[in-house]
Amino acid sequence: MEKNIVVIEGDGIGPEVTRQSVKVLDAIAEQYGHKFHYTYSLMGADAIDKTGNPLPDETIEACLQSDAILFGAIGHPKYDNDPTAKVRPEQGLLKLRKSLQLYANIRPVTTYKSLHHLSPLKTKNIEGVDFVIFRELTGGIYFGKKEINEEKTIASDDCTYSRDEIERVSHLAFQYAQQRRKKLTLVDKANVLETSRLWRKVIQDISKQYDDVAVDFLFVDNAAMQIILNPKQFDVVLTENMFGDIISDEASVISGSLGLLPSASIGTGAALFEPIHGSYPQAAGKDIANPLGSILSAAMLLDHLGLSVEAKAVRDGVEWTLVNGFVTKDIDPINYYATSTIGELICDFVANRNPSEAINKGNIEVSRSTII
Ligand code: IPM
Ligand code: MN
């Protein structure tokens, strides 16, 4: 198979984690006889620094012509504390989502046995947790009319949804549920918001076409609590843009590290794959960031291209590093391995170069914290 992939490394730790994914994709290409061509494009603070624009037209153009997009992270502290900034890195990502009509953001939440101890939740509550959040990504309050009065004392953000916008992401979520445990939970605030009442109505209508899927409804405040109290109850969680943003960060703590979670944004054209973590500027350039969120996003990219055997090889490689204690500093702050080492180990695994037993850790450089 021959595919064109746009790589947007982005800001902060984006470049170093994305490089590991590209290495892993190359290892997959080599092992399974594919060709991946990469086009590097700019977005975010990096793009503002270089061009003044958080999303240059060339980036949109390259993405429109690609088969898939691999993205790192976005954001820089110099914009976070300046509410008056006219140009912000995040505008780039929002505009790209809109330009490519990436209306469905898929965020799987899985747990790994070897990392149960890192979760702030009790092991008995997280064993076997496996659900997927479907977040609507191109509508709602993120894209509504924004206003502030001249005196800058009153501001508003509109939240609008059309039936069509709700339907397209909901069909995907229902179809996904059919392939899984056949349960779909709509998270909304239908006791207060008109848009939420429309979501409920549309889901009730659509559910008739999917009578093998059990549907239930949760108010978002209750859902926020249930995700922590009993995350095992969920299979597919469907929700609007802003609620999805919030509950997916919340759900990420279940697995033990935000650095582990991948995501896919799909729509009418090329799909985009990115870890859910941010740009983590404090760690940028230090080779300590966790590349697994990005590498697992690359696995989702492979799945999306129909390469499920290859995607499984990447996931098995990730599992192999975790089980054998090859982890980054966020997971083991004392004995940890470099971002790039983890990437290489997964490449080795994909190429069948890793011994299945008796690993000589002495051959692999371990970094040690000075706080022992
Ligand atoms: C995410 C991020 C973005 C969002 C930001 C960077 C605009 O938090 O992908 O979850 O809010 O959608
Ligand atoms: Mn977010």
mmCIF file of C-alpha atoms and ligand atoms in Angstrom:
data_model
loop_
_atom_site.group_PDB
_atom_site.id
_atom_site.type_symbol
_atom_site.label_atom_id
_atom_site.label_comp_id
_atom_site.label_asym_id
_atom_site.label_seq_id
_atom_site.Cartn_x
_atom_site.Cartn_y
_atom_site.Cartn_z
ATOM 1 C CA MET A 1 0.000 0.000 0.000
ATOM 2 C CA GLU A 2 1.238 3.516 -0.812
ATOM 3 C CA LYS A 3 -0.091 6.460 1.209
ATOM 4 C CA ASN A 4 0.572 10.175 1.650
ATOM 5 C CA ILE A 5 0.680 11.312 5.244
ATOM 6 C CA VAL A 6 0.867 14.928 6.359
ATOM 7 C CA VAL A 7 2.917 15.309 9.538
ATOM 8 C CA ILE A 8 2.262 18.354 11.696
ATOM 9 C CA GLU A 9 4.694 18.224 14.587
ATOM 10 C CA GLY A 10 3.276 21.356 16.224
ATOM 11 C CA ASP A 11 4.411 22.829 19.528
ATOM 12 C CA GLY A 12 6.190 21.835 22.734
ATOM 13 C CA ILE A 13 6.719 18.087 22.935
ATOM 14 C CA GLY A 14 4.797 17.650 19.651
ATOM 15 C CA PRO A 15 7.936 17.246 17.480
ATOM 16 C CA GLU A 16 9.700 14.693 19.682
ATOM 17 C CA VAL A 17 6.669 12.435 20.228
ATOM 18 C CA THR A 18 5.599 12.640 16.571
ATOM 19 C CA ARG A 19 9.089 11.628 15.454
ATOM 20 C CA GLN A 20 8.692 8.366 17.350
ATOM 21 C CA SER A 21 5.434 7.672 15.536
ATOM 22 C CA VAL A 22 7.031 8.352 12.166
ATOM 23 C CA LYS A 23 9.842 5.926 13.092
ATOM 24 C CA VAL A 24 7.242 3.325 14.032
ATOM 25 C CA LEU A 25 5.293 3.897 10.789
ATOM 26 C CA ASP A 26 8.546 3.460 8.877
ATOM 27 C CA ALA A 27 9.233 0.211 10.708
ATOM 28 C CA ILE A 28 5.717 -0.963 9.795
ATOM 29 C CA ALA A 29 6.224 0.036 6.155
ATOM 30 C CA GLU A 30 9.497 -1.890 6.034
ATOM 31 C CA GLN A 31 8.091 -4.985 7.720
ATOM 32 C CA TYR A 32 4.829 -5.211 5.789
ATOM 33 C CA GLY A 33 5.917 -3.830 2.426
ATOM 34 C CA HIS A 34 4.125 -0.467 2.385
ATOM 35 C CA LYS A 35 5.274 3.004 1.329
ATOM 36 C CA PHE A 36 4.392 6.047 3.388
ATOM 37 C CA HIS A 37 5.297 9.455 1.954
ATOM 38 C CA TYR A 38 5.438 12.286 4.476
ATOM 39 C CA THR A 39 4.774 15.982 3.922
ATOM 40 C CA TYR A 40 5.753 18.174 6.864
ATOM 41 C CA SER A 41 3.397 21.116 7.496
ATOM 42 C CA LEU A 42 3.084 23.930 10.019
ATOM 43 C CA MET A 43 0.372 24.695 12.542
ATOM 44 C CA GLY A 44 0.081 26.336 15.972
ATOM 45 C CA ALA A 45 2.590 28.543 17.795
ATOM 46 C CA ASP A 46 5.325 27.144 15.580
ATOM 47 C CA ALA A 47 3.426 28.357 12.503
ATOM 48 C CA ILE A 48 2.761 31.782 14.088
ATOM 49 C CA ASP A 49 6.497 32.184 14.790
ATOM 50 C CA LYS A 50 7.432 31.223 11.234
ATOM 51 C CA THR A 51 4.596 32.745 9.191
ATOM 52 C CA GLY A 52 2.406 34.873 11.479
ATOM 53 C CA ASN A 53 -0.512 32.527 10.775
ATOM 54 C CA PRO A 54 -1.515 29.588 13.046
ATOM 55 C CA LEU A 55 -2.736 27.652 10.003
ATOM 56 C CA PRO A 56 -1.061 28.600 6.716
ATOM 57 C CA ASP A 57 -3.071 27.861 3.549
ATOM 58 C CA GLU A 58 -0.378 25.435 2.393
ATOM 59 C CA THR A 59 -1.104 23.270 5.428
ATOM 60 C CA ILE A 60 -4.819 23.076 4.616
ATOM 61 C CA GLU A 61 -3.974 22.335 0.991
ATOM 62 C CA ALA A 62 -1.523 19.556 1.913
ATOM 63 C CA CYS A 63 -4.047 18.026 4.340
ATOM 64 C CA LEU A 64 -6.834 18.093 1.766
ATOM 65 C CA GLN A 65 -4.645 16.130 -0.610
ATOM 66 C CA SER A 66 -3.393 13.591 1.915
ATOM 67 C CA ASP A 67 -4.635 10.172 2.979
ATOM 68 C CA ALA A 68 -4.150 10.885 6.673
ATOM 69 C CA ILE A 69 -2.668 13.454 9.037
ATOM 70 C CA LEU A 70 -0.472 12.815 12.038
ATOM 71 C CA PHE A 71 -0.432 15.699 14.477
ATOM 72 C CA GLY A 72 1.646 16.296 17.629
ATOM 73 C CA ALA A 73 0.426 18.986 20.005
ATOM 74 C CA ILE A 74 -0.577 22.631 20.076
ATOM 75 C CA GLY A 75 -0.151 25.556 22.457
ATOM 76 C CA HIS A 76 2.441 27.826 24.031
ATOM 77 C CA PRO A 77 2.350 29.467 27.480
ATOM 78 C CA LYS A 78 3.025 32.913 26.032
ATOM 79 C CA TYR A 79 -0.524 32.922 24.628
ATOM 80 C CA ASP A 80 -2.271 31.239 27.578
ATOM 81 C CA ASN A 81 -1.852 34.152 29.934
ATOM 82 C CA ASP A 82 -2.668 36.819 27.393
ATOM 83 C CA PRO A 83 -6.445 37.015 26.869
ATOM 84 C CA THR A 84 -5.939 39.956 24.486
ATOM 85 C CA ALA A 85 -3.775 38.021 22.001
ATOM 86 C CA LYS A 86 -5.266 38.439 18.513
ATOM 87 C CA VAL A 87 -3.703 35.299 17.102
ATOM 88 C CA ARG A 88 -3.631 32.082 19.119
ATOM 89 C CA PRO A 89 -2.106 28.694 18.276
ATOM 90 C CA GLU A 90 -5.388 26.859 19.028
ATOM 91 C CA GLN A 91 -7.128 28.809 16.244
ATOM 92 C CA GLY A 92 -5.040 26.763 13.830
ATOM 93 C CA LEU A 93 -6.371 23.442 15.067
ATOM 94 C CA LEU A 94 -9.967 24.661 15.228
ATOM 95 C CA LYS A 95 -9.759 26.005 11.688
ATOM 96 C CA LEU A 96 -8.223 22.786 10.432
ATOM 97 C CA ARG A 97 -11.020 20.737 12.041
ATOM 98 C CA LYS A 98 -13.559 22.966 10.337
ATOM 99 C CA SER A 99 -11.785 23.087 6.955
ATOM 100 C CA LEU A 100 -11.508 19.308 6.802
ATOM 101 C CA GLN A 101 -14.968 18.788 8.344
ATOM 102 C CA LEU A 102 -13.510 16.545 11.036
ATOM 103 C CA TYR A 103 -16.799 16.221 12.827
ATOM 104 C CA ALA A 104 -16.159 13.138 14.923
ATOM 105 C CA ASN A 105 -13.418 12.912 17.504
ATOM 106 C CA ILE A 106 -12.885 9.390 18.783
ATOM 107 C CA ARG A 107 -11.083 8.964 22.093
ATOM 108 C CA PRO A 108 -10.677 5.399 23.366
ATOM 109 C CA VAL A 109 -10.115 4.931 27.097
ATOM 110 C CA THR A 110 -8.330 1.696 27.923
ATOM 111 C CA THR A 111 -6.407 0.522 30.937
ATOM 112 C CA TYR A 112 -3.208 -1.492 31.142
ATOM 113 C CA LYS A 113 -2.717 -4.027 33.917
ATOM 114 C CA SER A 114 0.894 -3.000 34.400
ATOM 115 C CA LEU A 115 -0.199 0.596 35.061
ATOM 116 C CA HIS A 116 -3.155 0.021 37.384
ATOM 117 C CA HIS A 117 -1.107 1.288 40.329
ATOM 118 C CA LEU A 118 -0.758 4.711 38.661
ATOM 119 C CA SER A 119 -4.466 5.373 38.476
ATOM 120 C CA PRO A 120 -5.920 7.487 41.248
ATOM 121 C CA LEU A 121 -8.893 5.101 41.143
ATOM 122 C CA LYS A 122 -9.053 1.757 42.942
ATOM 123 C CA THR A 123 -7.805 -1.177 40.844
ATOM 124 C CA LYS A 124 -11.069 -3.075 41.293
ATOM 125 C CA ASN A 125 -12.915 -0.183 39.657
ATOM 126 C CA ILE A 126 -10.666 0.133 36.624
ATOM 127 C CA GLU A 127 -9.814 -3.474 35.722
ATOM 128 C CA GLY A 128 -11.212 -4.088 32.261
ATOM 129 C CA VAL A 129 -12.350 -0.516 31.651
ATOM 130 C CA ASP A 130 -12.730 -0.112 27.907
ATOM 131 C CA PHE A 131 -14.877 2.619 26.439
ATOM 132 C CA VAL A 132 -14.777 5.128 23.627
ATOM 133 C CA ILE A 133 -15.801 8.759 23.694
ATOM 134 C CA PHE A 134 -17.343 10.119 20.505
ATOM 135 C CA ARG A 135 -17.060 13.889 20.699
ATOM 136 C CA GLU A 136 -18.740 16.103 18.107
ATOM 137 C CA LEU A 137 -15.904 18.309 16.910
ATOM 138 C CA THR A 138 -17.028 21.012 14.500
ATOM 139 C CA GLY A 139 -20.097 22.545 16.112
ATOM 140 C CA GLY A 140 -21.507 23.818 19.379
ATOM 141 C CA ILE A 141 -20.128 26.572 21.538
ATOM 142 C CA TYR A 142 -16.622 26.244 20.084
ATOM 143 C CA PHE A 143 -17.837 27.560 16.738
ATOM 144 C CA GLY A 144 -20.774 29.752 17.724
ATOM 145 C CA LYS A 145 -20.900 33.531 17.382
ATOM 146 C CA LYS A 146 -18.521 35.191 19.854
ATOM 147 C CA GLU A 147 -19.184 38.694 21.063
ATOM 148 C CA ILE A 148 -17.880 41.214 23.532
ATOM 149 C CA ASN A 149 -19.296 44.708 24.033
ATOM 150 C CA GLU A 150 -17.246 47.848 23.472
ATOM 151 C CA GLU A 151 -16.656 48.399 27.175
ATOM 152 C CA LYS A 152 -15.424 44.814 27.356
ATOM 153 C CA THR A 153 -17.725 44.078 30.269
ATOM 154 C CA ILE A 154 -20.160 41.609 28.685
ATOM 155 C CA ALA A 155 -19.235 38.646 26.489
ATOM 156 C CA SER A 156 -21.149 35.775 24.948
ATOM 157 C CA ASP A 157 -20.524 32.521 23.065
ATOM 158 C CA ASP A 158 -23.428 30.971 21.182
ATOM 159 C CA CYS A 159 -24.052 27.245 21.202
ATOM 160 C CA THR A 160 -25.867 26.062 18.081
ATOM 161 C CA TYR A 161 -26.488 22.566 16.698
ATOM 162 C CA SER A 162 -28.421 21.452 13.659
ATOM 163 C CA ARG A 163 -30.095 18.060 13.265
ATOM 164 C CA ASP A 164 -27.667 17.232 10.440
ATOM 165 C CA GLU A 165 -24.623 17.953 12.569
ATOM 166 C CA ILE A 166 -25.944 15.706 15.311
ATOM 167 C CA GLU A 167 -26.993 12.935 12.958
ATOM 168 C CA ARG A 168 -23.693 12.447 11.152
ATOM 169 C CA VAL A 169 -21.597 11.937 14.268
ATOM 170 C CA SER A 170 -24.354 9.895 15.935
ATOM 171 C CA HIS A 171 -24.531 7.406 13.070
ATOM 172 C CA LEU A 172 -20.804 6.807 13.400
ATOM 173 C CA ALA A 173 -21.155 6.306 17.142
ATOM 174 C CA PHE A 174 -24.029 3.843 16.728
ATOM 175 C CA GLN A 175 -22.098 1.891 14.095
ATOM 176 C CA TYR A 176 -19.102 1.784 16.397
ATOM 177 C CA ALA A 177 -21.279 0.525 19.251
ATOM 178 C CA GLN A 178 -22.574 -2.251 16.992
ATOM 179 C CA GLN A 179 -18.997 -3.506 16.620
ATOM 180 C CA ARG A 180 -18.468 -3.405 20.381
ATOM 181 C CA ARG A 181 -20.658 -4.143 23.414
ATOM 182 C CA LYS A 182 -23.704 -2.507 21.797
ATOM 183 C CA LYS A 183 -24.315 0.186 24.356
ATOM 184 C CA LEU A 184 -24.456 3.926 23.671
ATOM 185 C CA THR A 185 -24.708 6.630 26.310
ATOM 186 C CA LEU A 186 -25.614 10.163 25.285
ATOM 187 C CA VAL A 187 -24.140 12.758 27.630
ATOM 188 C CA ASP A 188 -25.984 16.082 27.618
ATOM 189 C CA LYS A 189 -27.621 18.726 29.773
ATOM 190 C CA ALA A 190 -31.175 18.286 28.508
ATOM 191 C CA ASN A 191 -32.660 19.535 31.764
ATOM 192 C CA VAL A 192 -31.300 23.011 30.944
ATOM 193 C CA LEU A 193 -30.128 23.389 27.342
ATOM 194 C CA GLU A 194 -32.252 23.519 24.181
ATOM 195 C CA THR A 195 -29.377 22.110 22.100
ATOM 196 C CA SER A 196 -29.230 19.114 24.461
ATOM 197 C CA ARG A 197 -32.944 18.510 24.044
ATOM 198 C CA LEU A 198 -32.412 18.446 20.282
ATOM 199 C CA TRP A 199 -29.561 15.927 20.733
ATOM 200 C CA ARG A 200 -31.874 13.673 22.778
ATOM 201 C CA LYS A 201 -34.647 13.873 20.201
ATOM 202 C CA VAL A 202 -32.284 13.044 17.326
ATOM 203 C CA ILE A 203 -30.757 10.110 19.220
ATOM 204 C CA GLN A 204 -34.197 8.751 20.064
ATOM 205 C CA ASP A 205 -35.127 8.932 16.370
ATOM 206 C CA ILE A 206 -31.886 7.425 15.071
ATOM 207 C CA SER A 207 -31.840 4.644 17.648
ATOM 208 C CA LYS A 208 -34.772 3.032 15.810
ATOM 209 C CA GLN A 209 -32.333 2.166 13.016
ATOM 210 C CA TYR A 210 -30.019 0.442 15.493
ATOM 211 C CA ASP A 211 -32.309 -1.705 17.583
ATOM 212 C CA ASP A 212 -29.423 -3.962 18.631
ATOM 213 C CA VAL A 213 -27.827 -1.025 20.486
ATOM 214 C CA ALA A 214 -29.042 -0.179 24.002
ATOM 215 C CA VAL A 215 -29.237 3.585 24.518
ATOM 216 C CA ASP A 216 -29.189 5.530 27.733
ATOM 217 C CA PHE A 217 -28.949 9.215 28.631
ATOM 218 C CA LEU A 218 -26.905 10.933 31.312
ATOM 219 C CA PHE A 219 -26.697 14.562 32.326
ATOM 220 C CA VAL A 220 -23.124 15.741 32.008
ATOM 221 C CA ASP A 221 -22.719 16.548 35.705
ATOM 222 C CA ASN A 222 -23.799 13.033 36.613
ATOM 223 C CA ALA A 223 -21.637 11.577 33.815
ATOM 224 C CA ALA A 224 -18.578 13.369 35.240
ATOM 225 C CA MET A 225 -19.232 11.573 38.519
ATOM 226 C CA GLN A 226 -20.031 8.171 36.977
ATOM 227 C CA ILE A 227 -16.803 8.166 34.954
ATOM 228 C CA ILE A 228 -14.879 8.200 38.217
ATOM 229 C CA LEU A 229 -17.229 6.042 40.321
ATOM 230 C CA ASN A 230 -17.950 3.262 37.843
ATOM 231 C CA PRO A 231 -16.204 3.658 34.470
ATOM 232 C CA LYS A 232 -16.857 0.016 33.568
ATOM 233 C CA GLN A 233 -20.500 0.806 32.814
ATOM 234 C CA PHE A 234 -19.584 2.653 29.599
ATOM 235 C CA ASP A 235 -19.103 1.327 26.082
ATOM 236 C CA VAL A 236 -19.654 4.181 23.580
ATOM 237 C CA VAL A 237 -20.168 7.648 25.050
ATOM 238 C CA LEU A 238 -21.543 10.199 22.619
ATOM 239 C CA THR A 239 -21.545 13.902 23.369
ATOM 240 C CA GLU A 240 -21.271 17.426 22.024
ATOM 241 C CA ASN A 241 -18.051 19.374 21.531
ATOM 242 C CA MET A 242 -17.467 21.123 24.857
ATOM 243 C CA PHE A 243 -18.736 18.325 27.125
ATOM 244 C CA GLY A 244 -16.568 15.892 25.152
ATOM 245 C CA ASP A 245 -13.501 18.054 25.658
ATOM 246 C CA ILE A 246 -14.011 18.077 29.401
ATOM 247 C CA ILE A 247 -15.009 14.480 30.057
ATOM 248 C CA SER A 248 -12.263 13.077 27.832
ATOM 249 C CA ASP A 249 -9.560 14.783 29.901
ATOM 250 C CA GLU A 250 -11.306 13.542 33.005
ATOM 251 C CA ALA A 251 -11.478 9.994 31.655
ATOM 252 C CA SER A 252 -7.788 10.033 30.798
ATOM 253 C CA VAL A 253 -6.800 9.833 34.466
ATOM 254 C CA ILE A 254 -8.344 6.361 34.638
ATOM 255 C CA SER A 255 -5.519 4.856 32.609
ATOM 256 C CA GLY A 256 -2.851 6.435 34.785
ATOM 257 C CA SER A 257 -1.232 8.925 32.437
ATOM 258 C CA LEU A 258 -2.584 11.541 30.073
ATOM 259 C CA GLY A 259 0.432 10.718 27.923
ATOM 260 C CA LEU A 260 -1.058 7.386 26.908
ATOM 261 C CA LEU A 261 -4.260 8.368 25.199
ATOM 262 C CA PRO A 262 -4.647 8.576 21.421
ATOM 263 C CA SER A 263 -7.408 10.079 19.325
ATOM 264 C CA ALA A 264 -8.745 10.114 15.810
ATOM 265 C CA SER A 265 -10.726 12.925 14.216
ATOM 266 C CA ILE A 266 -12.663 11.799 11.218
ATOM 267 C CA GLY A 267 -15.019 13.441 8.779
ATOM 268 C CA THR A 268 -15.572 13.797 5.096
ATOM 269 C CA GLY A 269 -11.934 13.966 3.934
ATOM 270 C CA ALA A 270 -8.579 12.896 5.325
ATOM 271 C CA ALA A 271 -8.651 11.964 8.993
ATOM 272 C CA LEU A 272 -6.358 13.397 11.652
ATOM 273 C CA PHE A 273 -4.650 11.454 14.433
ATOM 274 C CA GLU A 274 -3.231 13.021 17.566
ATOM 275 C CA PRO A 275 -2.531 12.232 21.203
ATOM 276 C CA ILE A 276 -5.007 13.916 23.536
ATOM 277 C CA HIS A 277 -2.278 15.504 25.653
ATOM 278 C CA GLY A 278 -1.196 19.106 25.219
ATOM 279 C CA SER A 279 2.156 20.596 24.258
ATOM 280 C CA TYR A 280 3.672 20.193 27.784
ATOM 281 C CA PRO A 281 6.210 22.998 27.221
ATOM 282 C CA GLN A 282 8.137 22.258 30.430
ATOM 283 C CA ALA A 283 9.269 18.952 28.948
ATOM 284 C CA ALA A 284 9.909 20.153 25.388
ATOM 285 C CA GLY A 285 13.253 19.126 23.919
ATOM 286 C CA LYS A 286 14.234 16.996 26.939
ATOM 287 C CA ASP A 287 13.477 13.581 25.450
ATOM 288 C CA ILE A 288 11.362 12.688 28.504
ATOM 289 C CA ALA A 289 7.802 12.986 27.171
ATOM 290 C CA ASN A 290 5.656 9.890 26.787
ATOM 291 C CA PRO A 291 5.403 9.048 23.074
ATOM 292 C CA LEU A 292 2.744 6.342 23.546
ATOM 293 C CA GLY A 293 -0.260 8.648 23.033
ATOM 294 C CA SER A 294 1.206 9.586 19.660
ATOM 295 C CA ILE A 295 2.280 6.042 18.749
ATOM 296 C CA LEU A 296 -1.176 4.716 19.626
ATOM 297 C CA SER A 297 -2.620 7.487 17.446
ATOM 298 C CA ALA A 298 -0.452 6.145 14.620
ATOM 299 C CA ALA A 299 -2.023 2.734 15.317
ATOM 300 C CA MET A 300 -5.463 4.316 14.892
ATOM 301 C CA LEU A 301 -4.210 5.830 11.629
ATOM 302 C CA LEU A 302 -3.195 2.368 10.406
ATOM 303 C CA ASP A 303 -6.603 0.989 11.360
ATOM 304 C CA HIS A 304 -8.232 3.819 9.455
ATOM 305 C CA LEU A 305 -6.220 2.906 6.343
ATOM 306 C CA GLY A 306 -7.517 -0.642 6.712
ATOM 307 C CA LEU A 307 -4.196 -1.977 8.024
ATOM 308 C CA SER A 308 -5.489 -3.715 11.129
ATOM 309 C CA VAL A 309 -2.752 -6.357 11.396
ATOM 310 C CA GLU A 310 -0.168 -3.574 11.316
ATOM 311 C CA ALA A 311 -2.134 -1.543 13.876
ATOM 312 C CA LYS A 312 -2.237 -4.534 16.186
ATOM 313 C CA ALA A 313 1.542 -4.980 15.850
ATOM 314 C CA VAL A 314 2.015 -1.386 17.048
ATOM 315 C CA ARG A 315 -0.383 -1.878 19.968
ATOM 316 C CA ASP A 316 1.348 -5.116 20.926
ATOM 317 C CA GLY A 317 4.655 -3.244 20.833
ATOM 318 C CA VAL A 318 3.274 -0.590 23.175
ATOM 319 C CA GLU A 319 1.989 -3.274 25.541
ATOM 320 C CA TRP A 320 5.380 -4.991 25.399
ATOM 321 C CA THR A 321 7.220 -1.878 26.539
ATOM 322 C CA LEU A 322 4.763 -1.314 29.397
ATOM 323 C CA VAL A 323 4.830 -4.902 30.616
ATOM 324 C CA ASN A 324 8.632 -4.957 30.557
ATOM 325 C CA GLY A 325 9.008 -1.685 32.432
ATOM 326 C CA PHE A 326 10.318 0.365 29.523
ATOM 327 C CA VAL A 327 8.443 3.500 30.430
ATOM 328 C CA THR A 328 8.921 7.258 30.457
ATOM 329 C CA LYS A 329 9.272 9.530 33.459
ATOM 330 C CA ASP A 330 5.541 10.227 33.848
ATOM 331 C CA ILE A 331 5.062 6.532 34.570
ATOM 332 C CA ASP A 332 8.199 5.768 36.574
ATOM 333 C CA PRO A 333 9.900 8.922 37.872
ATOM 334 C CA ILE A 334 12.907 6.951 39.191
ATOM 335 C CA ASN A 335 13.858 4.413 36.528
ATOM 336 C CA TYR A 336 12.736 5.820 33.251
ATOM 337 C CA TYR A 337 13.702 5.626 29.613
ATOM 338 C CA ALA A 338 13.987 8.344 27.001
ATOM 339 C CA THR A 339 11.178 9.210 24.583
ATOM 340 C CA SER A 340 13.399 8.144 21.695
ATOM 341 C CA THR A 341 14.360 4.835 23.375
ATOM 342 C CA ILE A 342 10.713 3.861 23.745
ATOM 343 C CA GLY A 343 10.182 4.691 20.053
ATOM 344 C CA GLU A 344 13.152 2.506 19.074
ATOM 345 C CA LEU A 345 11.997 -0.399 21.215
ATOM 346 C CA ILE A 346 8.607 -0.362 19.538
ATOM 347 C CA CYS A 347 10.275 -0.267 16.109
ATOM 348 C CA ASP A 348 12.377 -3.265 17.175
ATOM 349 C CA PHE A 349 9.258 -5.069 18.332
ATOM 350 C CA VAL A 350 7.483 -4.402 15.051
ATOM 351 C CA ALA A 351 10.512 -5.742 13.196
ATOM 352 C CA ASN A 352 10.553 -8.837 15.447
ATOM 353 C CA ARG A 353 13.911 -7.866 16.867
ATOM 354 C CA ASN A 354 12.962 -7.948 20.549
ATOM 355 C CA PRO A 355 13.706 -11.059 22.575
ATOM 356 C CA SER A 356 10.522 -12.409 24.111
ATOM 357 C CA GLU A 357 12.339 -13.309 27.329
ATOM 358 C CA ALA A 358 15.520 -12.573 29.240
ATOM 359 C CA ILE A 359 15.790 -8.966 28.144
ATOM 360 C CA ASN A 360 19.109 -7.525 29.120
ATOM 361 C CA LYS A 361 18.048 -4.131 30.404
ATOM 362 C CA GLY A 362 21.725 -3.307 30.892
ATOM 363 C CA ASN A 363 21.989 -2.900 27.124
ATOM 364 C CA ILE A 364 19.366 -0.202 27.150
ATOM 365 C CA GLU A 365 20.241 3.074 28.719
ATOM 366 C CA VAL A 366 18.212 3.872 31.805
ATOM 367 C CA SER A 367 17.962 7.426 33.069
ATOM 368 C CA ARG A 368 17.807 7.786 36.815
ATOM 369 C CA SER A 369 16.162 10.526 38.737
ATOM 370 C CA THR A 370 18.436 12.507 41.011
ATOM 371 C CA ILE A 371 15.764 12.425 43.709
ATOM 372 C CA ILE A 372 16.513 8.930 45.022
HETATM 373 C C1 IPM B 1 -8.393 19.094 22.540
HETATM 374 C C2 IPM B 1 -7.821 20.424 22.923
HETATM 375 C C3 IPM B 1 -8.381 21.485 22.006
HETATM 376 C C4 IPM B 1 -9.883 21.524 22.220
HETATM 377 C C5 IPM B 1 -7.765 22.875 22.158
HETATM 378 C C6 IPM B 1 -6.279 22.844 22.010
HETATM 379 C C7 IPM B 1 -8.382 23.869 21.215
HETATM 380 O O1 IPM B 1 -8.060 20.709 24.258
HETATM 381 O O2 IPM B 1 -8.157 18.655 21.410
HETATM 382 O O3 IPM B 1 -9.076 18.478 23.368
HETATM 383 O O4 IPM B 1 -10.362 22.155 23.160
HETATM 384 O O5 IPM B 1 -10.589 20.895 21.436
HETATM 385 MN MN MN B 2 -9.068 19.129 25.344
#
